[in-house]
């Protein structure tokens, strides 16, 4: 499947919708890709079949030698000189030295079935799907500092605006206070669309991709109030319904949403929620 980068991010965010795709996709890394993360201008990609993580250059597509972390690595996040890889079969995260490309230390045990990892807000955050927990790992000690079990589970997470944001299994978005309360964490939830998956934090808003609703929710990070719900169009038309929003990112005044049902990326204007251009076709289904 590989890693495909969607280009065209430098277009003015206020560009009107048109009949042409908002961007073009180019494959830069070939191979099985289960998760992707970036630190500055460096990309990292996991391969859950081979049990590896590789560094790659988004511009040239050049990759490093694979680092064997074992298990089933499904998500990766980088911060500083460390790369953190979630192993869903081993119920752990592995730490990789970004300079030497070697596994650093012993694996860190977390919840059952970790599927999402993020760096920031004082540590490394891991969402475990099977037991619905979120764990805070202290990067200086490689130990779990605090853990919380969320009633609606933990599907994906993101860090930003002074909090950790977690999508639930049914229809919730949870805000976690990054400061531990003993060995636990305080949280507050709100209702978004059905089947929330990807979550991203942008200027003044948290964005959630609702896989079953075919929509994106915009949430005020201070009040947890949903300030907008926007339909995600499918490929070829701004009126065709989406096959299922999955991953989501915010960049340059736009909200970029992958549609796993149609193998495409859709751009929405971050201010109005309206589609920008038409969907950009991808060379294969999205897994992130």
C-alpha angles and dihedrals in degrees: 000000000000132000119302122194119207110221131197096075093135095066113114109272092227094059110135122249113265143175094265127080114271091232144356128244123224125184110234102167125038122208140058110324120191100162140008135198139170138214110187108308094342124095130203126199131188126214111205092189097055095031093235145123124211135192116228140183109235091207102050102019091231112154134201125233111284118265110218109223096160129216118058109316107198106160138031137189130179132208129165110328095335134086120200120207125192114221107200096191097046095044089230147096124237124214118219126191105234093208101046097029091226131129108258117216130324124324117270114235114227135159126317115286104004109204106163135041133181136177123221144061092077102317152359115308124205128189116204115201102197099055097024096236135143117207130196113214119198104226092205094058101022088228131127106255099183140356135193131190112218119211093226094041132239121277107157134352141199135184125226148108091040096303147073115248122207131184118218132218098257119021112322142111115198127202113208123199103232092215108090119237098213105304093333136069133233119234145176127198137205134188120255130160128317118285100006114200123157122040130190136176122225135167106311096344146071115218126207128192109218105206098191098038095048089227144107122230123211113207130192105235093212102046099023087227117147104239097181144007115201130188115234112225122220126234121299098019141045088223101051111099118246121254091225132317111234122157122028137191137176121221138151097353094312137099111223115205126185118217109209093187094059102026094238144115121233125199123214126189106250092218102046103019089228121139117261111216117320130306121288112233118231126210092241146358119302119246104174 
